[in-house]
Amino acid sequence: MQPLLSSAFASPLVLSCLALVPLLPVIYLLLHRPKTRVVSSLFLFGGLRTSPEGGLRLRRLRTPLLFLLELLALLLLAFAAARPLLLRAALRRPLVLVLDDSFSMRASSRGGTPRTRAVAAIGTLSGYEPIHVVLAGAKAEPLGEPLRNAGELPRRLQAWTCLAPASALEEAAALGRSLGGARARIVVLTDHAPRELPAAGPIEWWAFGEALPNAAFVNAARGGDGEDRLLVEVQAFSSAPMSVPLSLSEAGSRRTLRTLTLDLAPGERRRVTLVLPAGTGAVRARLFEDALDVDGDAILLPEPVRRVRVDVRLEDDALRGLVTKALEATGRAILSSERPELVVTSPGTAVLPSSQVWRLIVRSEKRGAAAYAGPFVVDRSHPVAAGLGFDGVVWAAGRSPMPPGRPIVAAGNATLLSDSEEPSGRHDLTLDLVPSLSTLPLAPAWPSFVYNVLDFRARQSPGPERANVRVGSTVAITLPLGAEALDVTLPGGTRRSIPAVDRRVSLVCEAPGTHRLAAGGQDLGGVGASLVNAAESDLSAGATGRWGKETLPPMEARAADASAFFLLAALVLLTVHRVVTVKAPRGEGS
Amino acid sequence: MNDAYRQALARGERDGARFRLAPSYRPPAGAAGPRLGARTGTSLEFHDHRAYQPGDDLRSLDWSVFARTDRLVVKRYQEEVFPHLDLLLDGSRSMALPGSAKAEAALFLAALLAAAAANAGFSSSVTLTKEGCESVRNGSRSPSAWDELAFESRSSPADALSNRPPRWKPRGVRVLVSDLLYPGEPERIVAMLARGAAAVHVVQVLDARDVAPGDRGPVRYLDSETDEALDVLFDDESEHRFGDALRRHQEGWSAAVRRAGARLTTVTAGQKDPAESLLAAELLAPL
């Protein structure tokens, strides 16, 4: 809080009346100038002649004093009328900068990018304290601690990368209001005009964008069942046809996989697919350079085929053959007794204690078996039940005790499939099935069930759940046993270590490019992130301008109206004036 | 002579047509005090006898005739047989005080008295005080014929009378019209007026500002006759002191006039009916 610095006036125009102050001495001279009057004779006035003892001197002294009192009183009254404000405190107003972090802020034109122009404009904001910076990406979040002064801004703005797929500006403005308080000046810096200004307080909207044509990837994916298929969608955001060169190349070897030119009509979206040869690594898809490069560059990594090591320890040959066949058909099972991740077993079979060995316990006791033709109650929320249909299926199961865990499939009061999860994350799936009395092994649900079990188990294998995401997305990564943290090498080369919780890490891919993953000394592959968002790639709404409330000055004066003091002082002076005028000068007269 | 003066004379003569001069005669020359009937004087004064009529002044009875003839007769003096009015106008500059109507008032009163005198069978003459006393041109004729009247003298009437006294008719009625605002003892001029006069009347004409200056604050007063200046801070006390000085001056004149057997009447210029003051003073009587 600053001490009293200066005073200002609530009605400064009133001070213009001080221009009349010079009239006071004129009036004084005119009024107090002795009048000249011709009289019949002076002999009757002789008694009034001033004495030589000093009455005249006293009168001379009185005149300047009265004039001075009147002048001071006039000045005080003028100041009082102007309502002087005494600054009790000069407070610096907080400043909140809401920065559009979406990638459209990187659109380049001759004048730079909206981001560079915004940074220049930020340089004009000085005198505020503190300064809050809020990044408006897909979510709004403060960018570091509040700054004490504008000198710290350039370094803080280095973290403003404009690589978010979207900008939650309204949410960020509201966050800014809560951070800065009611006195804060809030400035939103973006590249487009507001739909409507946020209702929360005095918010200024500064836009530095431009309407520009742009071609961009609006979709990029890779995967497929059994074959490695690449898919990209290109859209022309322009009012004129665009001829867009597209190149697909292997990121590592830079071997060109395909090049073509897409002749797109205004606004047309075109899909390009390519079946990649087996063993193809990361593929980079690129469009020609235009106003916005980042949305014309996509990286697509091969989606991991998560395979599970399965040990089938079923005693019943028929059942064993049934299960083995289904496992092999999935293409995701490695049938091995070494370091199994999933053991398919009969009840009572000993399994090496390991928190990583799941069990699929198949209870196929024929004695007392009953056949169920439905209706089946299925817990569709369980991953194992995904896509399973049991219409027309006859499911025979023995009269075994109720299995532990969460029922997944039931018929009547008989639980046919259940899942029991231990605190360590290990699962025991219990399947009551008498294959010889059931049609389930012949139904499409059977291989789907086996696939779901493998997929359920595979998700628990080390590595990311998927290899290709949009920038801003979160991908779950499972760490190997014993690993406590995930080591991530970001696209720019920066390395981060993220601690794991229950062997799992949620990684937010904030930048485009490949994020390399490792944990516990094991390479977990990578995740490719691409900037894909049609709304952000459409630069036609780019605009430059300023909207919003009037600018709030950096300094906020807490002032008190001091006119009462000036009035009181004027009153005192007028009282003294009265006393002086009433009091007769001593010695004057005969 | 300016038109305002002529108009004042005309008004005075017109108003004077309603009145007759009725002066209060002074005791005969040499007969002063309580000695009634004893008279000294010259034959020029005693002119004739007439029968006593009730109301006549007993001091005018000729007791010697009564002793001889047992008839009550009164002496008729020159003033009774040949009454004359001598008007003495103060011609000093104070009478024409700027911004006042004193000059017009004085001329009005002089004309009124002259007209009233004519109605009473008086002859009249007008004298203007300057450095000395000078007869007004056509002053013995009707007031509208008076001419060359100006109030420009820097001398007081007393000085004028001393320097060059007028040729007054013995035993005439003498009326001084003046503001009396000049320093000096009034006895001197009153004595000069009364010497050889049958009756003396002093008509004082004042302006309202002569009585109350009405000023406030610093004032430079200029003497209209001497051009002297005096800077005064005129406040309430100054006004009080001025009033005292004026009152003393007036009292001095009243006493001097009274001692001379004369009368003093004060008229304010602009007063509604100045003749009323003269009527009240028994200098005039309605026709």
PDB file of C-alpha atoms in Angstrom, chain A residues 327-538:
ATOM      1  CA  LEU A 327      -6.996 -68.598 -28.071  1.00  0.00           C
ATOM      2  CA  GLU A 328      -5.076 -69.251 -31.199  1.00  0.00           C
ATOM      3  CA  ALA A 329      -7.813 -67.737 -33.276  1.00  0.00           C
ATOM      4  CA  THR A 330      -7.467 -64.418 -31.530  1.00  0.00           C
ATOM      5  CA  GLY A 331      -3.899 -63.945 -32.652  1.00  0.00           C
ATOM      6  CA  ARG A 332      -3.173 -62.301 -29.376  1.00  0.00           C
ATOM      7  CA  ALA A 333      -2.208 -65.293 -27.283  1.00  0.00           C
ATOM      8  CA  ILE A 334       1.208 -66.718 -26.778  1.00  0.00           C
ATOM      9  CA  LEU A 335       0.615 -70.218 -25.552  1.00  0.00           C
ATOM     10  CA  SER A 336       3.437 -70.876 -23.131  1.00  0.00           C
ATOM     11  CA  SER A 337       3.918 -72.180 -19.685  1.00  0.00           C
ATOM     12  CA  GLU A 338       6.779 -69.802 -19.112  1.00  0.00           C
ATOM     13  CA  ARG A 339       5.941 -66.655 -17.350  1.00  0.00           C
ATOM     14  CA  PRO A 340       2.265 -66.962 -18.131  1.00  0.00           C
ATOM     15  CA  GLU A 341       0.110 -63.929 -17.686  1.00  0.00           C
ATOM     16  CA  LEU A 342      -3.100 -65.886 -17.919  1.00  0.00           C
ATOM     17  CA  VAL A 343      -3.650 -69.439 -16.779  1.00  0.00           C
ATOM     18  CA  VAL A 344      -6.730 -71.259 -17.995  1.00  0.00           C
ATOM     19  CA  THR A 345      -7.269 -73.935 -15.430  1.00  0.00           C
ATOM     20  CA  SER A 346      -9.697 -76.189 -13.746  1.00  0.00           C
ATOM     21  CA  PRO A 347     -10.681 -75.644 -10.174  1.00  0.00           C
ATOM     22  CA  GLY A 348      -8.117 -76.797  -7.707  1.00  0.00           C
ATOM     23  CA  THR A 349      -5.174 -76.551 -10.030  1.00  0.00           C
ATOM     24  CA  ALA A 350      -2.281 -74.998  -8.222  1.00  0.00           C
ATOM     25  CA  VAL A 351      -1.057 -71.770  -9.680  1.00  0.00           C
ATOM     26  CA  LEU A 352       2.177 -70.125  -8.831  1.00  0.00           C
ATOM     27  CA  PRO A 353       1.437 -67.326  -6.514  1.00  0.00           C
ATOM     28  CA  SER A 354       1.940 -64.188  -8.504  1.00  0.00           C
ATOM     29  CA  SER A 355       0.060 -61.035  -8.595  1.00  0.00           C
ATOM     30  CA  GLN A 356       0.489 -60.926 -12.342  1.00  0.00           C
ATOM     31  CA  VAL A 357      -0.951 -64.347 -13.150  1.00  0.00           C
ATOM     32  CA  TRP A 358      -4.610 -64.140 -13.795  1.00  0.00           C
ATOM     33  CA  ARG A 359      -6.740 -67.207 -13.862  1.00  0.00           C
ATOM     34  CA  LEU A 360      -9.627 -68.277 -15.993  1.00  0.00           C
ATOM     35  CA  ILE A 361     -11.116 -71.045 -13.929  1.00  0.00           C
ATOM     36  CA  VAL A 362     -13.410 -73.250 -15.941  1.00  0.00           C
ATOM     37  CA  ARG A 363     -15.816 -75.333 -13.856  1.00  0.00           C
ATOM     38  CA  SER A 364     -17.205 -78.054 -16.079  1.00  0.00           C
ATOM     39  CA  GLU A 365     -18.643 -80.548 -13.553  1.00  0.00           C
ATOM     40  CA  LYS A 366     -21.380 -82.431 -15.340  1.00  0.00           C
ATOM     41  CA  ARG A 367     -22.972 -83.852 -12.190  1.00  0.00           C
ATOM     42  CA  GLY A 368     -26.079 -81.933 -11.482  1.00  0.00           C
ATOM     43  CA  ALA A 369     -25.572 -79.712 -14.498  1.00  0.00           C
ATOM     44  CA  ALA A 370     -28.427 -77.657 -15.720  1.00  0.00           C
ATOM     45  CA  ALA A 371     -28.886 -76.108 -19.109  1.00  0.00           C
ATOM     46  CA  TYR A 372     -29.921 -72.498 -19.366  1.00  0.00           C
ATOM     47  CA  ALA A 373     -31.474 -71.135 -22.493  1.00  0.00           C
ATOM     48  CA  GLY A 374     -31.871 -67.643 -21.135  1.00  0.00           C
ATOM     49  CA  PRO A 375     -32.707 -65.061 -20.470  1.00  0.00           C
ATOM     50  CA  PHE A 376     -29.141 -64.246 -19.527  1.00  0.00           C
ATOM     51  CA  VAL A 377     -28.322 -61.289 -17.393  1.00  0.00           C
ATOM     52  CA  VAL A 378     -25.110 -59.708 -18.641  1.00  0.00           C
ATOM     53  CA  ASP A 379     -23.082 -56.975 -16.975  1.00  0.00           C
ATOM     54  CA  ARG A 380     -22.266 -54.983 -20.096  1.00  0.00           C
ATOM     55  CA  SER A 381     -19.992 -52.684 -18.150  1.00  0.00           C
ATOM     56  CA  HIS A 382     -17.463 -55.393 -17.693  1.00  0.00           C
ATOM     57  CA  PRO A 383     -14.824 -55.505 -20.407  1.00  0.00           C
ATOM     58  CA  VAL A 384     -15.182 -59.255 -20.747  1.00  0.00           C
ATOM     59  CA  ALA A 385     -18.842 -58.913 -21.659  1.00  0.00           C
ATOM     60  CA  ALA A 386     -18.206 -56.388 -24.441  1.00  0.00           C
ATOM     61  CA  GLY A 387     -20.138 -57.340 -27.544  1.00  0.00           C
ATOM     62  CA  LEU A 388     -21.312 -60.694 -26.254  1.00  0.00           C
ATOM     63  CA  GLY A 389     -24.705 -61.936 -27.414  1.00  0.00           C
ATOM     64  CA  PHE A 390     -26.313 -65.087 -26.082  1.00  0.00           C
ATOM     65  CA  ASP A 391     -29.454 -65.271 -28.152  1.00  0.00           C
ATOM     66  CA  GLY A 392     -30.231 -68.891 -28.888  1.00  0.00           C
ATOM     67  CA  VAL A 393     -27.396 -70.093 -26.771  1.00  0.00           C
ATOM     68  CA  VAL A 394     -27.816 -73.053 -24.467  1.00  0.00           C
ATOM     69  CA  TRP A 395     -25.475 -72.711 -21.590  1.00  0.00           C
ATOM     70  CA  ALA A 396     -25.074 -75.748 -19.360  1.00  0.00           C
ATOM     71  CA  ALA A 397     -23.377 -75.377 -16.034  1.00  0.00           C
ATOM     72  CA  GLY A 398     -22.866 -77.623 -13.046  1.00  0.00           C
ATOM     73  CA  ARG A 399     -24.292 -77.052  -9.645  1.00  0.00           C
ATOM     74  CA  SER A 400     -21.173 -75.588  -8.229  1.00  0.00           C
ATOM     75  CA  PRO A 401     -21.134 -73.246  -5.327  1.00  0.00           C
ATOM     76  CA  MET A 402     -21.652 -69.590  -6.171  1.00  0.00           C
ATOM     77  CA  PRO A 403     -18.370 -68.337  -7.520  1.00  0.00           C
ATOM     78  CA  PRO A 404     -16.749 -65.414  -5.752  1.00  0.00           C
ATOM     79  CA  GLY A 405     -16.606 -62.002  -7.229  1.00  0.00           C
ATOM     80  CA  ARG A 406     -18.717 -59.912  -9.475  1.00  0.00           C
ATOM     81  CA  PRO A 407     -21.233 -61.700 -11.672  1.00  0.00           C
ATOM     82  CA  ILE A 408     -20.778 -60.957 -15.304  1.00  0.00           C
ATOM     83  CA  VAL A 409     -23.270 -63.418 -16.838  1.00  0.00           C
ATOM     84  CA  ALA A 410     -26.089 -65.022 -14.894  1.00  0.00           C
ATOM     85  CA  ALA A 411     -29.109 -67.001 -15.663  1.00  0.00           C
ATOM     86  CA  GLY A 412     -31.721 -66.931 -13.025  1.00  0.00           C
ATOM     87  CA  ASN A 413     -29.891 -67.311  -9.735  1.00  0.00           C
ATOM     88  CA  ALA A 414     -27.014 -69.168 -11.335  1.00  0.00           C
ATOM     89  CA  THR A 415     -23.854 -67.176 -11.940  1.00  0.00           C
ATOM     90  CA  LEU A 416     -22.324 -68.474 -15.085  1.00  0.00           C
ATOM     91  CA  LEU A 417     -19.381 -66.066 -15.344  1.00  0.00           C
ATOM     92  CA  SER A 418     -17.859 -63.950 -12.597  1.00  0.00           C
ATOM     93  CA  ASP A 419     -14.797 -61.836 -11.937  1.00  0.00           C
ATOM     94  CA  SER A 420     -13.014 -61.700  -8.642  1.00  0.00           C
ATOM     95  CA  GLU A 421     -10.373 -58.964  -8.326  1.00  0.00           C
ATOM     96  CA  GLU A 422      -7.727 -58.934  -5.680  1.00  0.00           C
ATOM     97  CA  PRO A 423      -6.352 -55.773  -4.164  1.00  0.00           C
ATOM     98  CA  SER A 424      -3.173 -56.267  -6.191  1.00  0.00           C
ATOM     99  CA  GLY A 425      -5.198 -55.992  -9.389  1.00  0.00           C
ATOM    100  CA  ARG A 426      -5.074 -59.651 -10.205  1.00  0.00           C
ATOM    101  CA  HIS A 427      -8.273 -61.145 -11.497  1.00  0.00           C
ATOM    102  CA  ASP A 428      -9.791 -64.587 -11.238  1.00  0.00           C
ATOM    103  CA  LEU A 429     -12.476 -65.184 -13.849  1.00  0.00           C
ATOM    104  CA  THR A 430     -14.733 -68.144 -13.065  1.00  0.00           C
ATOM    105  CA  LEU A 431     -16.586 -69.767 -15.952  1.00  0.00           C
ATOM    106  CA  ASP A 432     -19.200 -72.386 -15.280  1.00  0.00           C
ATOM    107  CA  LEU A 433     -19.587 -74.276 -18.535  1.00  0.00           C
ATOM    108  CA  VAL A 434     -20.237 -77.872 -19.448  1.00  0.00           C
ATOM    109  CA  PRO A 435     -19.214 -77.726 -23.085  1.00  0.00           C
ATOM    110  CA  SER A 436     -20.717 -81.028 -24.029  1.00  0.00           C
ATOM    111  CA  LEU A 437     -24.137 -79.921 -22.895  1.00  0.00           C
ATOM    112  CA  SER A 438     -23.832 -76.372 -24.218  1.00  0.00           C
ATOM    113  CA  THR A 439     -24.043 -74.685 -27.568  1.00  0.00           C
ATOM    114  CA  LEU A 440     -21.965 -71.762 -26.346  1.00  0.00           C
ATOM    115  CA  PRO A 441     -18.698 -73.136 -27.716  1.00  0.00           C
ATOM    116  CA  LEU A 442     -20.371 -73.211 -31.098  1.00  0.00           C
ATOM    117  CA  ALA A 443     -21.751 -69.714 -30.887  1.00  0.00           C
ATOM    118  CA  PRO A 444     -20.013 -66.530 -31.998  1.00  0.00           C
ATOM    119  CA  ALA A 445     -20.029 -65.452 -28.412  1.00  0.00           C
ATOM    120  CA  TRP A 446     -17.410 -68.067 -27.530  1.00  0.00           C
ATOM    121  CA  PRO A 447     -14.460 -66.708 -29.498  1.00  0.00           C
ATOM    122  CA  SER A 448     -15.559 -63.191 -28.656  1.00  0.00           C
ATOM    123  CA  PHE A 449     -15.524 -64.112 -25.006  1.00  0.00           C
ATOM    124  CA  VAL A 450     -12.060 -65.579 -25.272  1.00  0.00           C
ATOM    125  CA  TYR A 451     -10.885 -62.425 -27.155  1.00  0.00           C
ATOM    126  CA  ASN A 452     -12.365 -60.218 -24.512  1.00  0.00           C
ATOM    127  CA  VAL A 453     -10.596 -62.151 -21.776  1.00  0.00           C
ATOM    128  CA  LEU A 454      -7.305 -61.758 -23.599  1.00  0.00           C
ATOM    129  CA  ASP A 455      -7.926 -58.096 -24.275  1.00  0.00           C
ATOM    130  CA  PHE A 456      -8.889 -57.565 -20.662  1.00  0.00           C
ATOM    131  CA  ARG A 457      -5.647 -59.189 -19.611  1.00  0.00           C
ATOM    132  CA  ALA A 458      -3.630 -57.465 -22.314  1.00  0.00           C
ATOM    133  CA  ARG A 459      -4.540 -54.070 -20.998  1.00  0.00           C
ATOM    134  CA  GLN A 460      -2.678 -54.963 -17.882  1.00  0.00           C
ATOM    135  CA  SER A 461       0.490 -55.530 -19.882  1.00  0.00           C
ATOM    136  CA  PRO A 462       3.167 -52.835 -19.813  1.00  0.00           C
ATOM    137  CA  GLY A 463       2.747 -50.141 -22.419  1.00  0.00           C
ATOM    138  CA  PRO A 464       0.264 -47.537 -23.580  1.00  0.00           C
ATOM    139  CA  GLU A 465      -3.323 -48.505 -24.155  1.00  0.00           C
ATOM    140  CA  ARG A 466      -3.117 -46.924 -27.576  1.00  0.00           C
ATOM    141  CA  ALA A 467      -0.351 -45.537 -29.701  1.00  0.00           C
ATOM    142  CA  ASN A 468      -2.018 -42.640 -31.499  1.00  0.00           C
ATOM    143  CA  VAL A 469      -3.896 -39.839 -29.840  1.00  0.00           C
ATOM    144  CA  ARG A 470      -4.911 -36.244 -30.465  1.00  0.00           C
ATOM    145  CA  VAL A 471      -2.889 -33.614 -28.756  1.00  0.00           C
ATOM    146  CA  GLY A 472      -4.494 -32.909 -25.403  1.00  0.00           C
ATOM    147  CA  SER A 473      -5.752 -36.458 -24.966  1.00  0.00           C
ATOM    148  CA  THR A 474      -4.879 -38.628 -22.031  1.00  0.00           C
ATOM    149  CA  VAL A 475      -3.498 -42.101 -22.572  1.00  0.00           C
ATOM    150  CA  ALA A 476      -3.219 -44.738 -19.888  1.00  0.00           C
ATOM    151  CA  ILE A 477       0.111 -46.513 -19.652  1.00  0.00           C
ATOM    152  CA  THR A 478       0.745 -49.694 -17.677  1.00  0.00           C
ATOM    153  CA  LEU A 479       4.168 -50.055 -16.199  1.00  0.00           C
ATOM    154  CA  PRO A 480       6.048 -53.316 -15.803  1.00  0.00           C
ATOM    155  CA  LEU A 481       6.209 -55.022 -12.453  1.00  0.00           C
ATOM    156  CA  GLY A 482       8.529 -53.218 -10.113  1.00  0.00           C
ATOM    157  CA  ALA A 483       8.584 -49.964 -12.071  1.00  0.00           C
ATOM    158  CA  GLU A 484       7.629 -46.999  -9.945  1.00  0.00           C
ATOM    159  CA  ALA A 485       7.704 -44.256 -12.542  1.00  0.00           C
ATOM    160  CA  LEU A 486       7.263 -43.725 -16.241  1.00  0.00           C
ATOM    161  CA  ASP A 487      10.078 -42.038 -18.114  1.00  0.00           C
ATOM    162  CA  VAL A 488       8.732 -39.966 -20.961  1.00  0.00           C
ATOM    163  CA  THR A 489      10.776 -38.317 -23.663  1.00  0.00           C
ATOM    164  CA  LEU A 490       8.621 -35.531 -25.046  1.00  0.00           C
ATOM    165  CA  PRO A 491       8.591 -34.580 -28.710  1.00  0.00           C
ATOM    166  CA  GLY A 492      10.940 -31.689 -28.073  1.00  0.00           C
ATOM    167  CA  GLY A 493      13.458 -33.974 -26.362  1.00  0.00           C
ATOM    168  CA  THR A 494      12.585 -32.952 -22.831  1.00  0.00           C
ATOM    169  CA  ARG A 495      12.424 -35.866 -20.417  1.00  0.00           C
ATOM    170  CA  ARG A 496       9.943 -36.230 -17.634  1.00  0.00           C
ATOM    171  CA  SER A 497       9.403 -38.834 -14.984  1.00  0.00           C
ATOM    172  CA  ILE A 498       5.857 -39.461 -13.875  1.00  0.00           C
ATOM    173  CA  PRO A 499       5.282 -41.590 -10.763  1.00  0.00           C
ATOM    174  CA  ALA A 500       2.946 -44.520 -11.178  1.00  0.00           C
ATOM    175  CA  VAL A 501      -0.029 -45.439  -9.102  1.00  0.00           C
ATOM    176  CA  ASP A 502      -0.797 -49.161  -9.097  1.00  0.00           C
ATOM    177  CA  ARG A 503       1.494 -49.545 -12.116  1.00  0.00           C
ATOM    178  CA  ARG A 504      -0.533 -47.097 -14.140  1.00  0.00           C
ATOM    179  CA  VAL A 505       0.260 -43.630 -15.374  1.00  0.00           C
ATOM    180  CA  SER A 506      -2.095 -41.241 -17.182  1.00  0.00           C
ATOM    181  CA  LEU A 507      -0.077 -39.257 -19.687  1.00  0.00           C
ATOM    182  CA  VAL A 508      -1.514 -36.100 -21.240  1.00  0.00           C
ATOM    183  CA  CYS A 509       0.048 -35.582 -24.611  1.00  0.00           C
ATOM    184  CA  GLU A 510       0.337 -31.824 -24.760  1.00  0.00           C
ATOM    185  CA  ALA A 511       2.544 -31.495 -27.792  1.00  0.00           C
ATOM    186  CA  PRO A 512       2.420 -32.980 -31.279  1.00  0.00           C
ATOM    187  CA  GLY A 513       4.944 -35.657 -32.055  1.00  0.00           C
ATOM    188  CA  THR A 514       6.212 -38.908 -30.611  1.00  0.00           C
ATOM    189  CA  HIS A 515       6.322 -39.417 -26.875  1.00  0.00           C
ATOM    190  CA  ARG A 516       8.841 -42.217 -26.121  1.00  0.00           C
ATOM    191  CA  LEU A 517       8.012 -44.313 -23.074  1.00  0.00           C
ATOM    192  CA  ALA A 518      10.188 -46.363 -20.764  1.00  0.00           C
ATOM    193  CA  ALA A 519       9.879 -47.742 -17.285  1.00  0.00           C
ATOM    194  CA  GLY A 520      11.910 -50.046 -15.138  1.00  0.00           C
ATOM    195  CA  GLY A 521      14.542 -50.222 -17.872  1.00  0.00           C
ATOM    196  CA  GLN A 522      11.989 -51.514 -20.316  1.00  0.00           C
ATOM    197  CA  ASP A 523      11.097 -49.729 -23.531  1.00  0.00           C
ATOM    198  CA  LEU A 524       7.361 -49.367 -23.622  1.00  0.00           C
ATOM    199  CA  GLY A 525       7.180 -47.992 -27.093  1.00  0.00           C
ATOM    200  CA  GLY A 526       5.683 -44.626 -27.798  1.00  0.00           C
ATOM    201  CA  VAL A 527       2.589 -42.568 -28.271  1.00  0.00           C
ATOM    202  CA  GLY A 528       2.108 -40.355 -31.272  1.00  0.00           C
ATOM    203  CA  ALA A 529       0.110 -37.168 -30.793  1.00  0.00           C
ATOM    204  CA  SER A 530      -1.237 -35.109 -33.667  1.00  0.00           C
ATOM    205  CA  LEU A 531      -2.989 -31.747 -33.759  1.00  0.00           C
ATOM    206  CA  VAL A 532      -6.280 -32.695 -35.282  1.00  0.00           C
ATOM    207  CA  ASN A 533      -9.235 -30.351 -34.726  1.00  0.00           C
ATOM    208  CA  ALA A 534     -11.316 -29.028 -37.573  1.00  0.00           C
ATOM    209  CA  ALA A 535     -12.646 -26.110 -35.529  1.00  0.00           C
ATOM    210  CA  GLU A 536      -9.157 -24.845 -34.807  1.00  0.00           C
ATOM    211  CA  SER A 537      -7.886 -25.436 -38.328  1.00  0.00           C
ATOM    212  CA  ASP A 538     -10.662 -23.275 -39.765  1.00  0.00           C
TER     213      ASP A 538
END
